[in-house]
Amino acid sequence: MTSKRKITVAYGDGIGPEIMKATLAILNAAGAQIEPDVIEIGEQVYLKGISSGIEPRAWDSLRETKVFLKSPITTPQGGGFKSLNVTTRKTLGLYANVRPCKAYSPFVKTHFPKTDLVIIRENEEDLYAGIEHRQTDEVYQCLKLISRPGSEKIIRYAFEYAKKYNRKKVTCMTKDNIMKLADGLFHKVFNEVAKEYPDIETEHKIIDIGTALIADRPEIFDVIVTLNLYGDIISDVAAQVTGSVGLGGSSNVGEEVAMFEAIHGSAPDIAGMGVANPSGLLNGAIMMLVHIGQPEVAEKIANAWMKTLEDGIHTGDIYQESLSKKRVGTQEFAAAVIERLGQAPASMPKASFAKGGEEGGGKMRLTERVPAKKELIGLDVFIDWKESGRDSNVIGDRLRQVNADGLKMQLITNRGVKVYPDGMKETFCSDHWRVRFFNADESVITHDQTIEILKQVKNLGFDFIKTENLYTFDGERGFSLAQGE
Ligand code: NAD
């Protein structure tokens, strides 16, 4: 008999306590070796004036157990309360969001009965770094940051996940036809990591057509790995097409800690009525059992749960007059699952999880690399300017005078499009100009030259709002060309 694994448990708000009670009853009856350490999160904590919604001592429990089974919570409106999910994810470094999306047709209505895919979304980088600036009267900026280690970690996680769960294909989705450097890095790292997994089929899809295919032919996908924003969007598309938003579980996995929950919220409209479906949280708990190395128990529960659906024992949210046999409440549903422990579904494939799941499954190896040789060869200066009818020839002709030891203006763009020299009069110009400086032969420049450029730009009366250094890495350009350059 294995010793009991301590886990942190939060009963949450709304229907949270009811579905947690049902879930833990099933886990215990199935023989899960767990010892819950209960912490308080959510509404009560927010209302005590703790804006993160989680008490300081709860972090100690999470640090000790490293596994968090969490019921949904209610985020009070207004009042500067922060999303507990975002706080937990960032504080504990939960870099992978894993969302299986599976159809349980005909028990859950869907047009796509064969759907069985898993979305693995990068959770920490991309536009979600939240670095935003208003730079001019008219223009706002949000920085998209993609790192090599961040990409490698999530991509290797996706392949390891595919291996562990016996999945055949990993699809990478990016928009690297447009964002050739940032999304291009993600795609490049995907191709590199894929070579380590020759038994797994791989493919890449541009995110727009990829999303359309999820909505139209979800059965062609198996595991999908993608960047933060795209992952956020396609997770909802995929959950919607399977019809099982109310049944889905998800995990947020970090190097040390992992959090497991239902996709849905705290459903305050039905709280306390005893009618909530506990399946979402139960599916999260099944993922947790695999994570902590108890896949046999996970299988036993998943099979009994599918058999319960098959037998027509349904909570109100999935009840169908023509198909369901009995409408049950939360605890009655749990009792029906418990009654079926040891049985398997007849019409759906039996659950099968890889054995020997290891703890700390979120720790991913990073490839050792020699850093590239970085050389400064130019400077982009961004300028706020809206005089002279925003005539690009006026700003261009003035900045032509700037010269720092041969470092001179080569072109100007507005919102990425070249407008000087030889701009088109049809191009609309905002008050946000990017002025690019190179030596005529694009040779290496010095920081002193860049500082001299800024002095001269200032002396001409321009407000420079930011600069970007233009580097090469091992001789390869580390910046994009202007549209029309
Ligand atoms: P919701 O998912 O709670 O509810 C949407 C609808 O689905 C409601 O009609 C609800 O009754 C129904 N529903 C949800 N779960 C159900 C279940 N298990 N069984 C039967 N019916 C179910 O979404 P919402 O109403 O937009 O959000 C309510 C609260 O939940 C908000 O405070 C929100 O911030 C919070 N929320 C929390 C989480 C989380 O903690 N992870 C996630 C999403 C929303």
Coordinates of N, CA, C and O in Angstrom, one line a residue, residues 64-198:
E64 N 4.5 23.2 0.1 CA 4.8 21.9 0.7 C 4.2 20.8 -0.2 O 4.9 19.8 -0.5
T65 N 2.9 20.8 -0.5 CA 2.3 19.7 -1.2 C 2.6 19.7 -2.7 O 2.7 18.7 -3.4
K66 N 2.7 20.9 -3.3 CA 3.0 21.1 -4.7 C 1.9 20.6 -5.7 O 2.1 20.5 -6.9
V67 N 0.8 20.2 -5.1 CA -0.4 19.8 -5.9 C -1.6 20.5 -5.4 O -1.9 20.4 -4.2
F68 N -2.4 21.1 -6.3 CA -3.5 21.9 -5.8 C -4.7 21.5 -6.6 O -4.8 21.6 -7.8
L69 N -5.7 21.0 -5.9 CA -7.0 20.7 -6.5 C -8.0 21.8 -6.0 O -8.3 22.0 -4.9
K70 N -8.4 22.5 -7.1 CA -9.1 23.8 -6.8 C -10.5 23.8 -7.3 O -10.7 23.6 -8.5
S71 N -11.5 24.2 -6.5 CA -12.9 24.4 -7.0 C -12.9 25.8 -7.6 O -12.1 26.7 -7.2
P72 N -13.9 26.1 -8.4 CA -14.0 27.5 -8.9 C -14.3 28.5 -7.8 O -14.9 28.1 -6.8
I73 N -13.9 29.7 -8.1 CA -14.2 30.7 -7.1 C -14.9 31.9 -7.8 O -14.9 32.0 -9.0
T74 N -15.5 32.7 -7.0 CA -16.2 33.9 -7.5 C -15.3 35.1 -7.3 O -14.8 35.4 -6.2
T75 N -15.0 35.8 -8.4 CA -14.2 37.0 -8.3 C -15.2 38.2 -8.1 O -15.9 38.5 -9.0
P76 N -15.1 38.9 -6.9 CA -16.0 40.0 -6.8 C -15.8 41.1 -7.8 O -14.6 41.3 -8.2
Q77 N -16.8 41.7 -8.3 CA -16.7 42.7 -9.3 C -16.1 44.0 -8.8 O -16.4 44.3 -7.6
G78 N -15.2 44.6 -9.5 CA -14.6 45.9 -9.1 C -13.8 45.8 -7.9 O -13.4 44.7 -7.5
G79 N -13.4 46.9 -7.2 CA -12.7 46.9 -6.0 C -11.3 46.5 -6.1 O -10.6 46.2 -5.0
G80 N -10.7 46.4 -7.3 CA -9.3 46.2 -7.4 C -8.9 44.7 -7.1 O -7.7 44.5 -6.8
F81 N -9.9 43.8 -7.1 CA -9.5 42.4 -6.8 C -8.8 41.8 -8.0 O -9.2 42.0 -9.2
K82 N -7.8 41.0 -7.7 CA -7.0 40.4 -8.8 C -7.5 39.0 -9.1 O -7.9 38.3 -8.2
S83 N -7.3 38.6 -10.3 CA -7.7 37.2 -10.7 C -6.8 36.2 -10.0 O -5.6 36.3 -10.1
L84 N -7.4 35.4 -9.2 CA -6.7 34.4 -8.4 C -5.9 33.5 -9.3 O -4.8 33.0 -9.0
N85 N -6.6 33.1 -10.5 CA -5.9 32.2 -11.4 C -4.6 32.8 -11.9 O -3.6 32.1 -12.0
V86 N -4.7 34.1 -12.3 CA -3.5 34.7 -12.9 C -2.4 34.8 -11.8 O -1.2 34.5 -12.1
T87 N -2.8 35.2 -10.6 CA -1.8 35.3 -9.5 C -1.2 33.9 -9.2 O 0.1 33.8 -9.1
T88 N -2.0 32.9 -9.1 CA -1.4 31.6 -8.8 C -0.5 31.1 -9.9 O 0.6 30.6 -9.7
R89 N -1.0 31.3 -11.2 CA -0.2 30.9 -12.3 C 1.2 31.5 -12.4 O 2.2 30.9 -12.5
K90 N 1.2 32.8 -12.1 CA 2.4 33.6 -12.2 C 3.3 33.3 -11.0 O 4.5 33.1 -11.2
T91 N 2.7 33.4 -9.8 CA 3.5 33.2 -8.6 C 4.2 31.8 -8.6 O 5.4 31.7 -8.2
L92 N 3.5 30.8 -9.0 CA 4.0 29.5 -8.9 C 4.7 29.0 -10.2 O 5.1 27.8 -10.3
G93 N 4.8 29.9 -11.2 CA 5.5 29.5 -12.4 C 4.8 28.4 -13.2 O 5.4 27.5 -13.7
L94 N 3.4 28.4 -13.2 CA 2.7 27.3 -13.9 C 2.7 27.6 -15.4 O 1.8 28.3 -15.9
Y95 N 3.7 27.1 -16.1 CA 3.9 27.6 -17.5 C 3.0 26.8 -18.5 O 2.9 27.3 -19.6
A96 N 2.5 25.7 -18.1 CA 1.7 24.9 -19.1 C 0.2 24.8 -18.7 O -0.1 24.4 -17.6
N97 N -0.6 25.3 -19.6 CA -2.1 25.1 -19.4 C -2.5 23.9 -20.3 O -2.4 24.0 -21.5
V98 N -3.0 22.9 -19.7 CA -3.4 21.7 -20.4 C -4.9 21.5 -20.4 O -5.5 21.4 -19.3
R99 N -5.5 21.5 -21.6 CA -6.9 21.4 -21.6 C -7.4 20.3 -22.6 O -7.4 20.5 -23.8
P100 N -7.7 19.1 -22.1 CA -8.3 18.1 -23.0 C -9.7 18.5 -23.4 O -10.5 18.9 -22.6
C101 N -10.0 18.3 -24.7 CA -11.4 18.6 -25.2 C -11.9 17.3 -25.9 O -11.4 17.0 -27.0
K102 N -12.8 16.7 -25.3 CA -13.3 15.4 -25.8 C -14.8 15.4 -25.9 O -15.5 15.9 -25.1
A103 N -15.3 14.7 -27.0 CA -16.7 14.6 -27.1 C -17.2 13.3 -26.4 O -16.5 12.3 -26.4
Y104 N -18.3 13.4 -25.8 CA -18.9 12.2 -25.2 C -20.3 12.0 -25.8 O -21.3 11.9 -25.1
S105 N -20.3 11.9 -27.1 CA -21.5 11.8 -27.9 C -22.1 10.4 -27.7 O -21.3 9.4 -27.6
P106 N -23.3 10.1 -27.7 CA -24.4 11.1 -27.8 C -24.9 11.7 -26.4 O -25.8 12.4 -26.4
F107 N -24.1 11.3 -25.4 CA -24.6 11.7 -24.0 C -24.4 13.2 -23.8 O -25.1 13.8 -23.0
V108 N -23.4 13.8 -24.5 CA -23.3 15.3 -24.5 C -23.4 15.7 -26.0 O -22.7 15.2 -26.8
K109 N -24.4 16.6 -26.3 CA -24.6 16.9 -27.7 C -23.4 17.6 -28.4 O -22.9 18.5 -27.8
T110 N -23.1 17.1 -29.5 CA -22.0 17.8 -30.3 C -22.2 17.4 -31.8 O -22.7 16.3 -32.1
H111 N -21.7 18.3 -32.7 CA -21.7 17.9 -34.1 C -20.5 17.1 -34.5 O -20.3 16.7 -35.6
F112 N -19.6 17.0 -33.5 CA -18.3 16.4 -33.8 C -18.0 15.3 -32.8 O -17.1 15.4 -31.9
P113 N -18.7 14.2 -32.9 CA -18.6 13.1 -31.9 C -17.2 12.5 -31.8 O -16.9 11.8 -30.8
K114 N -16.3 12.7 -32.8 CA -15.0 12.0 -32.8 C -13.9 12.8 -32.1 O -12.7 12.5 -32.1
T115 N -14.3 14.0 -31.7 CA -13.3 15.0 -31.1 C -12.6 14.4 -29.9 O -13.3 14.0 -29.0
D116 N -11.3 14.4 -29.9 CA -10.5 14.0 -28.7 C -9.1 14.7 -28.9 O -8.2 14.1 -29.4
L117 N -9.1 15.9 -28.5 CA -7.8 16.6 -28.6 C -7.4 17.3 -27.3 O -8.2 17.4 -26.4
V118 N -6.1 17.7 -27.2 CA -5.6 18.3 -26.0 C -4.9 19.6 -26.4 O -4.0 19.5 -27.3
I119 N -5.2 20.7 -25.8 CA -4.5 21.9 -26.1 C -3.5 22.2 -25.0 O -3.9 22.2 -23.8
I120 N -2.3 22.4 -25.4 CA -1.2 22.8 -24.5 C -0.8 24.2 -24.8 O -0.2 24.5 -25.8
R121 N -1.2 25.1 -23.8 CA -1.0 26.5 -24.1 C 0.1 27.1 -23.2 O 0.1 26.8 -22.0
E122 N 1.0 27.8 -23.8 CA 2.0 28.5 -23.0 C 1.4 29.5 -22.1 O 0.5 30.2 -22.6
N123 N 1.8 29.6 -20.9 CA 1.0 30.3 -19.9 C 1.6 31.6 -19.3 O 1.0 32.3 -18.5
E124 N 2.9 31.9 -19.7 CA 3.6 32.9 -18.9 C 4.0 34.1 -19.8 O 4.4 35.1 -19.3
E125 N 4.1 33.9 -21.1 CA 4.8 34.9 -22.0 C 3.8 35.6 -22.9 O 2.6 35.7 -22.6
D126 N 4.3 36.0 -24.1 CA 3.5 36.5 -25.1 C 2.9 37.9 -24.7 O 3.4 38.5 -23.8
L127 N 1.7 38.2 -25.2 CA 1.2 39.5 -24.9 C 0.7 39.6 -23.4 O 0.4 40.6 -22.9
Y128 N 0.6 38.4 -22.8 CA 0.2 38.4 -21.4 C 1.2 38.8 -20.4 O 0.9 38.8 -19.2
A129 N 2.4 39.2 -20.8 CA 3.4 39.8 -19.9 C 2.8 41.1 -19.4 O 3.3 41.6 -18.4
G130 N 1.8 41.7 -20.1 CA 1.2 42.9 -19.6 C 2.0 44.1 -19.7 O 1.9 45.0 -18.9
I131 N 3.0 44.2 -20.6 CA 3.8 45.3 -20.7 C 3.3 46.3 -21.8 O 3.4 46.0 -23.0
E132 N 2.5 47.3 -21.4 CA 1.9 48.2 -22.3 C 2.3 49.6 -22.1 O 2.5 50.0 -20.9
H133 N 2.3 50.4 -23.1 CA 2.6 51.8 -23.0 C 1.8 52.6 -24.0 O 1.5 52.2 -25.1
R134 N 1.3 53.8 -23.5 CA 0.8 54.7 -24.5 C 2.0 55.6 -24.9 O 2.6 56.2 -24.0
Q135 N 2.3 55.7 -26.1 CA 3.5 56.4 -26.5 C 3.3 57.8 -27.2 O 4.1 58.7 -27.1
T136 N 2.1 57.9 -27.8 CA 1.8 59.2 -28.4 C 0.3 59.4 -28.1 O -0.4 58.6 -27.5
D137 N -0.2 60.6 -28.6 CA -1.6 60.8 -28.4 C -2.5 59.7 -29.0 O -3.5 59.4 -28.5
E138 N -1.9 59.2 -30.2 CA -2.8 58.3 -30.9 C -2.4 56.8 -30.8 O -3.2 55.9 -31.2
V139 N -1.2 56.5 -30.3 CA -0.7 55.1 -30.4 C -0.4 54.5 -29.1 O 0.3 55.1 -28.3
Y140 N -0.9 53.3 -28.9 CA -0.6 52.4 -27.7 C 0.1 51.2 -28.2 O -0.1 50.7 -29.2
Q141 N 1.0 50.7 -27.3 CA 1.8 49.5 -27.6 C 1.6 48.4 -26.5 O 1.6 48.7 -25.3
C142 N 1.6 47.2 -27.0 CA 1.6 46.0 -26.1 C 2.7 45.1 -26.5 O 2.7 44.7 -27.7
L143 N 3.7 44.9 -25.6 CA 4.8 44.1 -26.1 C 4.6 42.6 -26.1 O 4.1 42.1 -25.1
K144 N 4.9 42.0 -27.2 CA 4.8 40.5 -27.2 C 6.2 39.9 -27.0 O 7.1 40.2 -27.9
L145 N 6.4 39.3 -25.9 CA 7.7 38.7 -25.6 C 7.7 37.2 -25.7 O 6.9 36.5 -25.1
I146 N 8.6 36.6 -26.6 CA 8.7 35.2 -26.7 C 10.1 34.8 -26.4 O 11.0 35.4 -27.1
S147 N 10.3 33.9 -25.5 CA 11.7 33.5 -25.2 C 12.0 32.1 -25.7 O 11.1 31.3 -25.8
R148 N 13.3 31.9 -25.9 CA 13.7 30.5 -26.4 C 13.4 29.5 -25.2 O 12.8 28.5 -25.5
P149 N 13.9 29.7 -24.0 CA 13.6 28.8 -23.0 C 12.2 28.5 -22.7 O 11.7 27.4 -22.5
G150 N 11.4 29.6 -22.7 CA 9.9 29.5 -22.5 C 9.3 28.7 -23.6 O 8.4 27.8 -23.3
S151 N 9.7 28.9 -24.8 CA 9.2 28.1 -25.9 C 9.6 26.6 -25.8 O 8.8 25.7 -26.0
E152 N 10.9 26.4 -25.5 CA 11.4 25.0 -25.5 C 10.7 24.2 -24.4 O 10.3 23.1 -24.5
K153 N 10.5 24.9 -23.2 CA 9.8 24.2 -22.1 C 8.4 23.7 -22.4 O 8.1 22.6 -22.2
I154 N 7.6 24.6 -23.0 CA 6.2 24.2 -23.3 C 6.2 23.2 -24.5 O 5.4 22.3 -24.4
I155 N 7.1 23.4 -25.4 CA 7.0 22.5 -26.6 C 7.5 21.1 -26.1 O 6.9 20.1 -26.5
R156 N 8.5 21.0 -25.3 CA 9.0 19.7 -24.8 C 7.9 19.1 -23.9 O 7.6 17.9 -24.0
Y157 N 7.2 20.0 -23.2 CA 6.1 19.5 -22.3 C 5.1 18.8 -23.2 O 4.6 17.7 -22.9
A158 N 4.8 19.4 -24.3 CA 3.7 18.9 -25.2 C 4.1 17.5 -25.8 O 3.3 16.6 -25.8
F159 N 5.4 17.4 -26.2 CA 5.9 16.1 -26.7 C 5.9 15.0 -25.6 O 5.5 13.9 -25.8
E160 N 6.3 15.4 -24.4 CA 6.4 14.5 -23.3 C 4.9 14.0 -22.9 O 4.7 12.9 -22.6
Y161 N 4.0 15.0 -23.0 CA 2.6 14.7 -22.7 C 2.1 13.7 -23.8 O 1.4 12.7 -23.4
A162 N 2.4 14.0 -25.1 CA 2.0 13.1 -26.1 C 2.5 11.6 -25.9 O 1.8 10.6 -26.0
K163 N 3.8 11.6 -25.5 CA 4.4 10.3 -25.2 C 3.7 9.6 -24.1 O 3.3 8.4 -24.2
K164 N 3.5 10.3 -23.0 CA 2.9 9.7 -21.7 C 1.5 9.2 -22.0 O 1.1 8.2 -21.5
Y165 N 0.7 10.0 -22.7 CA -0.7 9.7 -22.9 C -0.9 8.9 -24.2 O -2.1 8.8 -24.7
N166 N 0.2 8.5 -24.9 CA 0.1 7.6 -26.1 C -0.7 8.4 -27.2 O -1.5 7.8 -27.9
R167 N -0.4 9.6 -27.4 CA -0.9 10.4 -28.5 C 0.0 10.3 -29.6 O 1.2 10.2 -29.5
K168 N -0.6 10.4 -30.9 CA 0.2 10.1 -32.1 C 0.8 11.4 -32.7 O 1.8 11.3 -33.5
K169 N 0.1 12.5 -32.6 CA 0.5 13.7 -33.4 C 0.6 15.0 -32.5 O -0.3 15.1 -31.6
V170 N 1.6 15.8 -32.7 CA 1.6 17.1 -32.1 C 1.6 18.2 -33.2 O 2.4 18.2 -34.1
T171 N 0.6 19.1 -33.1 CA 0.5 20.2 -34.1 C 0.9 21.5 -33.4 O 0.4 21.8 -32.3
C172 N 1.8 22.2 -34.1 CA 2.2 23.5 -33.6 C 1.4 24.6 -34.3 O 1.2 24.5 -35.5
M173 N 0.8 25.6 -33.6 CA 0.1 26.7 -34.3 C 0.8 28.0 -34.0 O 0.9 28.3 -32.8
T174 N 1.1 28.8 -35.0 CA 1.7 30.1 -34.8 C 1.2 31.0 -36.0 O 0.5 30.6 -36.9
K175 N 1.6 32.2 -36.0 CA 1.4 33.1 -37.1 C 2.7 33.6 -37.6 O 3.0 34.8 -37.6
D176 N 3.6 32.7 -37.9 CA 5.0 33.1 -38.3 C 5.1 33.5 -39.7 O 6.2 33.9 -40.1
N177 N 4.0 33.5 -40.5 CA 4.0 34.1 -41.8 C 4.0 35.7 -41.7 O 4.5 36.4 -42.5
I178 N 3.6 36.2 -40.5 CA 3.6 37.6 -40.2 C 4.6 37.9 -39.2 O 5.5 38.8 -39.4
M179 N 4.6 37.3 -38.0 CA 5.6 37.5 -37.0 C 6.7 36.6 -37.1 O 6.8 35.6 -36.4
K180 N 7.6 36.9 -38.1 CA 8.6 35.9 -38.5 C 9.6 35.7 -37.4 O 10.2 34.6 -37.3
L181 N 9.9 36.7 -36.6 CA 10.9 36.5 -35.6 C 10.3 35.9 -34.3 O 10.8 34.9 -33.9
A182 N 9.3 36.5 -33.7 CA 8.7 36.0 -32.4 C 8.0 34.7 -32.6 O 8.4 33.7 -32.0
D183 N 7.0 34.6 -33.5 CA 6.3 33.3 -33.7 C 7.3 32.4 -34.5 O 7.2 31.2 -34.3
G184 N 8.1 33.0 -35.3 CA 9.1 32.2 -36.0 C 10.0 31.4 -35.0 O 10.4 30.2 -35.3
L185 N 10.4 32.0 -33.9 CA 11.2 31.3 -32.9 C 10.5 30.1 -32.4 O 11.1 29.0 -32.3
F186 N 9.2 30.3 -32.0 CA 8.4 29.2 -31.5 C 8.4 28.0 -32.5 O 8.6 26.9 -32.1
H187 N 8.1 28.3 -33.7 CA 8.1 27.3 -34.8 C 9.4 26.6 -35.0 O 9.5 25.4 -35.1
K188 N 10.5 27.4 -34.9 CA 11.8 26.9 -35.1 C 12.2 25.9 -33.9 O 12.7 24.8 -34.2
V189 N 11.9 26.3 -32.7 CA 12.1 25.5 -31.5 C 11.3 24.2 -31.6 O 11.7 23.1 -31.3
F190 N 10.1 24.4 -32.1 CA 9.2 23.2 -32.3 C 9.9 22.2 -33.2 O 9.9 21.0 -32.9
N191 N 10.4 22.7 -34.4 CA 11.1 21.8 -35.3 C 12.3 21.1 -34.7 O 12.5 19.9 -34.9
E192 N 13.0 21.9 -33.9 CA 14.2 21.3 -33.2 C 13.8 20.2 -32.2 O 14.4 19.1 -32.2
V193 N 12.8 20.5 -31.3 CA 12.4 19.5 -30.3 C 11.8 18.3 -30.9 O 12.0 17.2 -30.5
A194 N 11.0 18.5 -32.0 CA 10.4 17.4 -32.7 C 11.3 16.3 -33.1 O 11.0 15.1 -33.1
K195 N 12.6 16.7 -33.5 CA 13.6 15.7 -33.9 C 13.9 14.7 -32.8 O 14.3 13.6 -33.1
E196 N 13.6 15.1 -31.5 CA 13.9 14.2 -30.4 C 12.8 13.1 -30.2 O 12.9 12.2 -29.4
Y197 N 11.7 13.3 -31.0 CA 10.6 12.4 -30.8 C 10.1 11.8 -32.2 O 9.1 12.1 -32.7
P198 N 11.0 11.0 -32.8 CA 10.7 10.6 -34.2 C 9.5 9.7 -34.3 O 8.9 9.6 -35.4

